[in-house]
XYZ file of C-alpha atoms in Angstrom:
220
model
C 13.004 35.846 96.096
C 15.176 35.282 99.183
C 17.326 38.193 100.179
C 20.825 38.055 101.592
C 19.667 37.462 105.147
C 16.830 35.805 107.071
C 15.394 37.422 110.164
C 14.728 34.627 112.620
C 11.812 35.270 114.985
C 13.571 34.583 118.285
C 13.011 36.493 121.470
C 15.451 39.384 121.493
C 15.878 39.172 117.728
C 18.615 37.454 115.727
C 19.761 38.273 112.245
C 21.217 35.320 110.337
C 23.210 36.142 107.193
C 23.030 33.492 104.514
C 26.276 31.818 103.466
C 27.404 31.982 99.866
C 25.726 29.322 97.750
C 26.193 27.872 94.285
C 23.916 25.737 92.140
C 25.076 22.153 91.700
C 23.722 19.364 89.560
C 24.287 15.640 90.043
C 23.668 13.128 87.285
C 23.234 9.434 88.044
C 23.828 6.636 85.594
C 20.497 5.829 83.962
C 21.036 2.852 81.664
C 18.149 2.047 79.366
C 17.241 -0.635 76.860
C 17.000 0.470 73.239
C 14.094 -1.960 72.825
C 12.157 -3.791 75.530
C 10.681 -6.124 72.920
C 14.133 -7.032 71.627
C 15.462 -7.598 75.144
C 12.606 -9.998 75.924
C 13.143 -11.821 72.616
C 16.855 -12.235 73.356
C 16.137 -13.824 76.716
C 13.509 -16.158 75.272
C 16.072 -17.281 72.699
C 18.076 -18.895 75.504
C 17.958 -22.679 75.417
C 17.162 -22.956 79.137
C 14.170 -20.640 78.731
C 12.861 -22.310 75.568
C 12.993 -25.694 77.281
C 10.508 -24.558 79.918
C 7.613 -23.979 77.511
C 6.074 -26.941 75.732
C 3.618 -26.781 72.834
C 0.027 -26.673 74.025
C 0.753 -25.807 77.651
C -1.282 -23.032 79.261
C 0.940 -20.246 80.579
C -0.298 -17.656 83.072
C 1.535 -14.325 82.777
C 1.325 -12.355 86.034
C 1.303 -8.549 85.987
C 1.176 -6.392 89.110
C -0.272 -3.060 90.154
C 2.948 -1.083 90.572
C 4.107 1.353 87.940
C 6.633 -0.265 85.592
C 7.983 1.617 82.610
C 6.926 0.001 79.316
C 4.961 -2.703 81.155
C 2.453 -3.112 78.308
C 5.222 -3.519 75.736
C 6.958 -6.042 77.972
C 3.771 -8.038 78.600
C 2.952 -8.084 74.891
C 6.467 -9.294 74.066
C 6.236 -12.090 76.653
C 2.843 -13.186 75.320
C 4.195 -13.263 71.761
C 7.266 -15.253 72.752
C 5.211 -17.791 74.703
C 2.879 -18.223 71.747
C 5.828 -18.571 69.339
C 7.046 -21.513 71.429
C 3.640 -23.169 71.185
C 2.311 -22.094 74.567
C -1.200 -20.785 75.171
C -0.793 -17.600 77.243
C -3.225 -15.612 79.347
C -2.586 -12.654 81.638
C -3.685 -12.548 85.265
C -3.373 -9.784 87.891
C -0.896 -10.559 90.689
C -1.576 -7.611 92.963
C -2.826 -8.762 96.338
C -5.762 -6.642 97.474
C -5.264 -3.759 95.057
C -7.960 -2.740 92.603
C -10.542 -2.612 95.359
C -10.090 -6.324 96.072
C -12.350 -7.245 93.164
C -11.668 -9.147 89.958
C -13.103 -6.297 87.906
C -11.059 -3.724 89.780
C -7.810 -5.600 89.250
C -8.477 -6.020 85.545
C -9.200 -2.289 85.505
C -5.785 -1.540 87.021
C -4.125 -3.466 84.194
C -6.247 -1.599 81.668
C -4.877 1.732 82.923
C -1.408 0.429 81.997
C -2.550 -0.444 78.479
C -2.804 -4.152 79.262
C -6.061 -5.147 77.588
C -7.129 -8.232 75.683
C -7.182 -6.267 72.436
C -3.684 -4.859 72.957
C -2.112 -8.070 74.266
C -3.788 -10.482 71.877
C -4.640 -12.953 74.631
C -7.267 -13.382 77.361
C -7.022 -11.485 80.647
C -8.388 -13.708 83.386
C -8.992 -11.997 86.687
C -10.283 -13.661 89.850
C -9.942 -13.216 93.585
C -10.229 -16.968 94.184
C -7.219 -18.615 95.796
C -5.927 -22.083 96.544
C -4.147 -22.924 99.775
C -0.984 -24.755 98.724
C 0.155 -25.593 102.228
C 1.203 -24.228 105.597
C 4.604 -22.624 106.131
C 5.641 -22.416 109.793
C 2.023 -22.290 110.865
C 0.970 -19.753 108.203
C -1.440 -20.836 105.433
C -0.082 -19.895 102.003
C -2.530 -18.933 99.264
C -2.036 -18.416 95.526
C -4.251 -17.283 92.661
C -6.468 -20.182 91.582
C -6.274 -19.454 87.847
C -2.485 -19.275 87.974
C -2.326 -22.474 90.017
C -4.472 -24.366 87.499
C -2.305 -23.333 84.526
C 0.498 -25.593 83.300
C 3.040 -22.929 84.241
C 3.385 -19.256 85.044
C 5.649 -16.295 84.347
C 5.983 -13.150 86.446
C 6.639 -9.662 85.108
C 7.893 -7.476 87.932
C 9.996 -4.477 88.803
C 12.963 -4.745 91.176
C 13.425 -1.915 93.663
C 13.902 -1.035 97.320
C 10.721 -1.257 99.396
C 9.377 1.953 100.878
C 8.752 0.533 104.348
C 11.437 -2.002 105.241
C 15.096 -2.781 104.579
C 16.411 -6.272 103.794
C 18.614 -8.085 101.266
C 15.440 -8.836 99.267
C 12.714 -6.210 99.257
C 10.366 -5.445 96.349
C 10.436 -7.651 93.285
C 9.610 -11.172 92.231
C 9.597 -12.418 95.843
C 7.032 -9.867 96.989
C 4.904 -10.460 93.908
C 4.967 -14.239 94.412
C 3.799 -13.919 98.006
C 1.614 -10.859 98.530
C 0.677 -10.448 94.862
C -0.275 -14.093 94.339
C -2.166 -14.323 97.576
C -4.898 -11.909 96.532
C -6.866 -10.428 99.440
C -6.670 -13.521 101.625
C -2.960 -14.172 101.250
C -1.923 -10.523 101.361
C -3.965 -9.934 104.510
C -2.429 -12.964 106.199
C 1.118 -11.837 105.462
C 0.477 -8.272 106.583
C -0.746 -9.453 109.996
C 2.892 -10.365 110.736
C 3.962 -6.746 110.258
C 6.503 -5.298 107.836
C 9.305 -5.710 110.346
C 9.151 -9.429 109.573
C 9.022 -9.115 105.789
C 12.786 -9.299 105.290
C 12.734 -12.891 106.502
C 9.097 -13.852 105.904
C 8.723 -12.968 102.214
C 11.764 -14.893 100.872
C 10.814 -17.916 102.969
C 7.217 -17.814 101.715
C 8.375 -17.313 98.124
C 10.606 -20.404 98.291
C 7.690 -22.358 99.739
C 5.471 -21.129 96.895
C 7.944 -21.801 94.085
C 8.512 -25.347 95.354
C 4.786 -26.118 95.235
C 3.705 -24.334 92.044
C 4.669 -24.481 88.366
C 6.988 -21.475 88.235
C 8.658 -21.029 84.844
C 10.570 -17.759 84.946
C 10.477 -14.091 85.878
C 10.983 -10.994 83.748
C 12.513 -8.253 85.890
């Protein structure tokens, strides 16, 4: 319990009376979805989304290593919607070097979120192998090999400010499509440029990646 004054240990002594204080509480708007599954279904009902998925096509669904509320429910809903449109979905980790930079470790990260083959009803294919899709301003750009070999891919990501840099685009689908896709090799390459460059580097690399891969859509 703090009394009504604090004795500050300064040479000669100094008593500092505390000012009067009152408790305050601030409440921020916290909108929420009544049903994540329903929200995903509503978006997949859009004609422009349905047109992207053809019967029989393999669809890689990328999930990352950052905490996302209801990520397992969202991933399951996406898998179900892809399958309902005739696609053949599988889930792959898009998390750079996380999970100990091993395929088993990255699959294990997804498992801690409840994303398992049994729960999702589709294969989880995890690999650290990458494909170099080109060179952007002298920098080789790598993406997950399994994702690259699929007929198309979807990203499930959160959208938030980054903890270490400020820019118009920070942490979201752009970061996942560059650092996440790149696995250890791609993530390490990007990080050698330093986070001060990420505000410009990540969007540029993401555009380069989307232009050279079979990107279908993102679920934010």
